[in-house]
Amino acid sequence: MAQDTPPPQADRALPQQGERALRRREARRTQSYRTFLHELATAGTMTNDEAERAASAVLCALEQRLLGGEAEQLADQLPQRLQEMLWRCERHESSGPPLKLDRHGFLEMVSQDLGLDSSADAEPIVRTVFALLRTQVSEGEAEDVMGQLPEDLRELWRRPV
């Protein structure tokens, strides 16, 4: 019977291994988020703080456009910090159900969130955030998101040809 009981050292090793795995996983998620922000800042010629605000504004607007659990499915494939940005931002928390935003409405919302002069100024930012988001998710999920966007907004989500 004593042979069935693992040595005390083995009992301690399992929690430590689990903790190390969790720390490694969290480090990868943090690195993925930092890489995302760095790539966004570089592509959009902005600071990391501006890139974070841009990502937050675009993700918040995108969440308001997605229906039927699609936001949750998208979030499941994103690093933790991007998941948090995807959920309705404080500015829009009191909004009702998802909005039927067309391209102009989407760009206008992002423009207002970022304090830009016009929705035209938001377009390259939205395009860049969308392109980087696509690199974070499977092709199937990217297609699912695109399927919920109106045609004029799909153009910003699609991969460049």
PDB file of C-alpha atoms in Angstrom:
ATOM      1  CA  MET A   1       0.000   0.000   0.000  1.00  0.00           C
ATOM      2  CA  ALA A   2       2.862   2.351   0.750  1.00  0.00           C
ATOM      3  CA  GLN A   3       4.049   1.850  -2.829  1.00  0.00           C
ATOM      4  CA  ASP A   4       0.902   3.547  -4.209  1.00  0.00           C
ATOM      5  CA  THR A   5       1.674   6.780  -2.377  1.00  0.00           C
ATOM      6  CA  PRO A   6       4.007   9.064  -4.337  1.00  0.00           C
ATOM      7  CA  PRO A   7       6.983  10.495  -2.494  1.00  0.00           C
ATOM      8  CA  PRO A   8       6.366  13.927  -0.894  1.00  0.00           C
ATOM      9  CA  GLN A   9       8.733  15.605  -3.372  1.00  0.00           C
ATOM     10  CA  ALA A  10       6.521  14.568  -6.304  1.00  0.00           C
ATOM     11  CA  ASP A  11       3.497  16.219  -4.671  1.00  0.00           C
ATOM     12  CA  ARG A  12       5.352  19.508  -4.441  1.00  0.00           C
ATOM     13  CA  ALA A  13       6.748  19.285  -7.973  1.00  0.00           C
ATOM     14  CA  LEU A  14       3.337  19.130  -9.659  1.00  0.00           C
ATOM     15  CA  PRO A  15       2.048  22.494  -8.366  1.00  0.00           C
ATOM     16  CA  GLN A  16       5.408  24.095  -9.126  1.00  0.00           C
ATOM     17  CA  GLN A  17       5.334  22.760 -12.691  1.00  0.00           C
ATOM     18  CA  GLY A  18       1.786  24.024 -13.125  1.00  0.00           C
ATOM     19  CA  GLU A  19       2.743  27.440 -11.804  1.00  0.00           C
ATOM     20  CA  ARG A  20       5.712  27.621 -14.172  1.00  0.00           C
ATOM     21  CA  ALA A  21       3.509  26.679 -17.110  1.00  0.00           C
ATOM     22  CA  LEU A  22       1.032  29.410 -16.164  1.00  0.00           C
ATOM     23  CA  ARG A  23       3.842  31.966 -15.870  1.00  0.00           C
ATOM     24  CA  ARG A  24       5.232  30.953 -19.282  1.00  0.00           C
ATOM     25  CA  ARG A  25       1.773  31.180 -20.859  1.00  0.00           C
ATOM     26  CA  GLU A  26       1.204  34.637 -19.352  1.00  0.00           C
ATOM     27  CA  ALA A  27       4.644  35.776 -20.527  1.00  0.00           C
ATOM     28  CA  ARG A  28       3.792  34.664 -24.095  1.00  0.00           C
ATOM     29  CA  ARG A  29       0.463  36.517 -23.951  1.00  0.00           C
ATOM     30  CA  THR A  30       2.162  39.660 -22.681  1.00  0.00           C
ATOM     31  CA  GLN A  31       4.823  39.370 -25.376  1.00  0.00           C
ATOM     32  CA  SER A  32       2.147  38.893 -28.066  1.00  0.00           C
ATOM     33  CA  TYR A  33       0.401  42.044 -26.850  1.00  0.00           C
ATOM     34  CA  ARG A  34       3.639  44.036 -26.777  1.00  0.00           C
ATOM     35  CA  THR A  35       4.517  42.787 -30.246  1.00  0.00           C
ATOM     36  CA  PHE A  36       1.055  43.774 -31.497  1.00  0.00           C
ATOM     37  CA  LEU A  37       1.449  47.304 -30.079  1.00  0.00           C
ATOM     38  CA  HIS A  38       4.982  47.648 -31.431  1.00  0.00           C
ATOM     39  CA  GLU A  39       3.889  46.560 -34.910  1.00  0.00           C
ATOM     40  CA  LEU A  40       0.902  48.917 -34.775  1.00  0.00           C
ATOM     41  CA  ALA A  41       3.067  51.821 -33.607  1.00  0.00           C
ATOM     42  CA  THR A  42       5.628  51.139 -36.328  1.00  0.00           C
ATOM     43  CA  ALA A  43       3.083  50.691 -39.121  1.00  0.00           C
ATOM     44  CA  GLY A  44       1.028  53.683 -38.038  1.00  0.00           C
ATOM     45  CA  THR A  45       4.015  55.886 -37.167  1.00  0.00           C
ATOM     46  CA  MET A  46       2.758  56.520 -33.644  1.00  0.00           C
ATOM     47  CA  THR A  47       3.973  56.051 -30.098  1.00  0.00           C
ATOM     48  CA  ASN A  48       3.143  52.908 -28.128  1.00  0.00           C
ATOM     49  CA  ASP A  49       0.638  54.908 -26.055  1.00  0.00           C
ATOM     50  CA  GLU A  50      -1.061  56.168 -29.226  1.00  0.00           C
ATOM     51  CA  ALA A  51      -1.044  52.631 -30.611  1.00  0.00           C
ATOM     52  CA  GLU A  52      -2.720  51.339 -27.455  1.00  0.00           C
ATOM     53  CA  ARG A  53      -5.419  54.031 -27.684  1.00  0.00           C
ATOM     54  CA  ALA A  54      -5.918  53.269 -31.385  1.00  0.00           C
ATOM     55  CA  ALA A  55      -6.247  49.531 -30.755  1.00  0.00           C
ATOM     56  CA  SER A  56      -8.707  50.181 -27.937  1.00  0.00           C
ATOM     57  CA  ALA A  57     -10.868  52.523 -30.048  1.00  0.00           C
ATOM     58  CA  VAL A  58     -11.003  50.136 -33.012  1.00  0.00           C
ATOM     59  CA  LEU A  59     -11.665  47.046 -30.878  1.00  0.00           C
ATOM     60  CA  CYS A  60     -14.410  48.816 -28.921  1.00  0.00           C
ATOM     61  CA  ALA A  61     -16.125  49.896 -32.145  1.00  0.00           C
ATOM     62  CA  LEU A  62     -15.714  46.400 -33.629  1.00  0.00           C
ATOM     63  CA  GLU A  63     -17.302  44.813 -30.558  1.00  0.00           C
ATOM     64  CA  GLN A  64     -20.323  47.059 -31.021  1.00  0.00           C
ATOM     65  CA  ARG A  65     -20.707  45.880 -34.610  1.00  0.00           C
ATOM     66  CA  LEU A  66     -20.467  42.110 -33.999  1.00  0.00           C
ATOM     67  CA  LEU A  67     -23.577  40.037 -33.254  1.00  0.00           C
ATOM     68  CA  GLY A  68     -24.492  36.652 -31.812  1.00  0.00           C
ATOM     69  CA  GLY A  69     -21.430  35.777 -29.781  1.00  0.00           C
ATOM     70  CA  GLU A  70     -18.958  36.602 -32.547  1.00  0.00           C
ATOM     71  CA  ALA A  71     -17.121  39.065 -30.281  1.00  0.00           C
ATOM     72  CA  GLU A  72     -16.559  36.263 -27.750  1.00  0.00           C
ATOM     73  CA  GLN A  73     -15.276  33.930 -30.456  1.00  0.00           C
ATOM     74  CA  LEU A  74     -12.901  36.604 -31.710  1.00  0.00           C
ATOM     75  CA  ALA A  75     -11.735  37.378 -28.167  1.00  0.00           C
ATOM     76  CA  ASP A  76     -10.950  33.712 -27.524  1.00  0.00           C
ATOM     77  CA  GLN A  77      -8.153  33.928 -30.097  1.00  0.00           C
ATOM     78  CA  LEU A  78      -6.623  37.212 -28.929  1.00  0.00           C
ATOM     79  CA  PRO A  79      -3.988  37.906 -26.265  1.00  0.00           C
ATOM     80  CA  GLN A  80      -5.536  38.779 -22.894  1.00  0.00           C
ATOM     81  CA  ARG A  81      -4.944  42.542 -23.111  1.00  0.00           C
ATOM     82  CA  LEU A  82      -6.529  42.696 -26.580  1.00  0.00           C
ATOM     83  CA  GLN A  83      -9.469  40.665 -25.257  1.00  0.00           C
ATOM     84  CA  GLU A  84      -9.987  43.283 -22.575  1.00  0.00           C
ATOM     85  CA  MET A  85      -9.948  46.046 -25.191  1.00  0.00           C
ATOM     86  CA  LEU A  86     -12.526  44.234 -27.278  1.00  0.00           C
ATOM     87  CA  TRP A  87     -15.193  44.529 -24.596  1.00  0.00           C
ATOM     88  CA  ARG A  88     -17.288  47.630 -24.677  1.00  0.00           C
ATOM     89  CA  CYS A  89     -15.256  50.603 -23.572  1.00  0.00           C
ATOM     90  CA  GLU A  90     -16.465  52.965 -20.868  1.00  0.00           C
ATOM     91  CA  ARG A  91     -17.697  55.461 -23.442  1.00  0.00           C
ATOM     92  CA  HIS A  92     -20.086  52.909 -24.922  1.00  0.00           C
ATOM     93  CA  GLU A  93     -21.012  50.774 -21.893  1.00  0.00           C
ATOM     94  CA  SER A  94     -24.480  52.264 -21.715  1.00  0.00           C
ATOM     95  CA  SER A  95     -25.167  51.539 -25.380  1.00  0.00           C
ATOM     96  CA  GLY A  96     -27.854  49.030 -26.206  1.00  0.00           C
ATOM     97  CA  PRO A  97     -27.523  46.064 -28.549  1.00  0.00           C
ATOM     98  CA  PRO A  98     -24.854  45.923 -31.281  1.00  0.00           C
ATOM     99  CA  LEU A  99     -24.996  48.773 -33.749  1.00  0.00           C
ATOM    100  CA  LYS A 100     -25.502  48.480 -37.491  1.00  0.00           C
ATOM    101  CA  LEU A 101     -22.490  50.655 -38.229  1.00  0.00           C
ATOM    102  CA  ASP A 102     -21.521  51.174 -41.837  1.00  0.00           C
ATOM    103  CA  ARG A 103     -18.020  52.247 -42.848  1.00  0.00           C
ATOM    104  CA  HIS A 104     -18.674  55.938 -42.248  1.00  0.00           C
ATOM    105  CA  GLY A 105     -20.277  55.333 -38.833  1.00  0.00           C
ATOM    106  CA  PHE A 106     -17.467  53.012 -37.779  1.00  0.00           C
ATOM    107  CA  LEU A 107     -14.765  55.463 -38.843  1.00  0.00           C
ATOM    108  CA  GLU A 108     -16.631  58.331 -37.203  1.00  0.00           C
ATOM    109  CA  MET A 109     -16.833  56.436 -33.897  1.00  0.00           C
ATOM    110  CA  VAL A 110     -13.106  55.646 -33.951  1.00  0.00           C
ATOM    111  CA  SER A 111     -12.309  59.217 -34.978  1.00  0.00           C
ATOM    112  CA  GLN A 112     -14.313  60.627 -32.058  1.00  0.00           C
ATOM    113  CA  ASP A 113     -12.744  58.194 -29.591  1.00  0.00           C
ATOM    114  CA  LEU A 114      -9.269  59.242 -30.714  1.00  0.00           C
ATOM    115  CA  GLY A 115     -10.052  62.955 -30.973  1.00  0.00           C
ATOM    116  CA  LEU A 116      -9.181  63.087 -34.679  1.00  0.00           C
ATOM    117  CA  ASP A 117     -10.272  65.906 -36.969  1.00  0.00           C
ATOM    118  CA  SER A 118     -12.165  63.701 -39.404  1.00  0.00           C
ATOM    119  CA  SER A 119     -13.253  60.136 -40.032  1.00  0.00           C
ATOM    120  CA  ALA A 120     -10.867  60.101 -43.001  1.00  0.00           C
ATOM    121  CA  ASP A 121      -7.993  60.388 -40.500  1.00  0.00           C
ATOM    122  CA  ALA A 122      -9.241  57.223 -38.783  1.00  0.00           C
ATOM    123  CA  GLU A 123      -9.250  55.046 -41.909  1.00  0.00           C
ATOM    124  CA  PRO A 124      -5.518  54.200 -42.048  1.00  0.00           C
ATOM    125  CA  ILE A 125      -5.584  53.473 -38.314  1.00  0.00           C
ATOM    126  CA  VAL A 126      -8.587  51.142 -38.627  1.00  0.00           C
ATOM    127  CA  ARG A 127      -7.047  49.420 -41.645  1.00  0.00           C
ATOM    128  CA  THR A 128      -3.775  48.830 -39.770  1.00  0.00           C
ATOM    129  CA  VAL A 129      -5.448  47.563 -36.583  1.00  0.00           C
ATOM    130  CA  PHE A 130      -7.651  45.242 -38.650  1.00  0.00           C
ATOM    131  CA  ALA A 131      -4.633  43.898 -40.561  1.00  0.00           C
ATOM    132  CA  LEU A 132      -2.790  43.148 -37.330  1.00  0.00           C
ATOM    133  CA  LEU A 133      -5.883  41.600 -35.739  1.00  0.00           C
ATOM    134  CA  ARG A 134      -6.134  39.218 -38.676  1.00  0.00           C
ATOM    135  CA  THR A 135      -2.626  37.959 -37.869  1.00  0.00           C
ATOM    136  CA  GLN A 136      -3.828  37.043 -34.358  1.00  0.00           C
ATOM    137  CA  VAL A 137      -6.783  34.869 -35.391  1.00  0.00           C
ATOM    138  CA  SER A 138      -7.423  31.860 -37.586  1.00  0.00           C
ATOM    139  CA  GLU A 139      -8.522  32.361 -41.175  1.00  0.00           C
ATOM    140  CA  GLY A 140     -11.905  30.866 -40.292  1.00  0.00           C
ATOM    141  CA  GLU A 141     -12.448  33.393 -37.504  1.00  0.00           C
ATOM    142  CA  ALA A 142     -11.327  36.245 -39.755  1.00  0.00           C
ATOM    143  CA  GLU A 143     -13.907  35.117 -42.319  1.00  0.00           C
ATOM    144  CA  ASP A 144     -16.603  34.912 -39.622  1.00  0.00           C
ATOM    145  CA  VAL A 145     -15.895  38.486 -38.531  1.00  0.00           C
ATOM    146  CA  MET A 146     -15.868  39.686 -42.131  1.00  0.00           C
ATOM    147  CA  GLY A 147     -19.220  37.980 -42.696  1.00  0.00           C
ATOM    148  CA  GLN A 148     -20.795  40.238 -40.058  1.00  0.00           C
ATOM    149  CA  LEU A 149     -19.477  43.461 -41.531  1.00  0.00           C
ATOM    150  CA  PRO A 150     -21.297  45.453 -44.207  1.00  0.00           C
ATOM    151  CA  GLU A 151     -19.615  45.385 -47.610  1.00  0.00           C
ATOM    152  CA  ASP A 152     -18.170  48.886 -47.300  1.00  0.00           C
ATOM    153  CA  LEU A 153     -16.518  47.986 -43.977  1.00  0.00           C
ATOM    154  CA  ARG A 154     -15.347  44.576 -45.202  1.00  0.00           C
ATOM    155  CA  GLU A 155     -12.957  46.369 -47.515  1.00  0.00           C
ATOM    156  CA  LEU A 156     -11.041  47.596 -44.470  1.00  0.00           C
ATOM    157  CA  TRP A 157     -11.013  44.126 -42.856  1.00  0.00           C
ATOM    158  CA  ARG A 158      -9.945  42.124 -45.937  1.00  0.00           C
ATOM    159  CA  ARG A 159      -6.357  41.131 -46.467  1.00  0.00           C
ATOM    160  CA  PRO A 160      -4.597  43.337 -49.002  1.00  0.00           C
ATOM    161  CA  VAL A 161      -4.407  41.636 -52.377  1.00  0.00           C
TER     162      VAL A 161
END
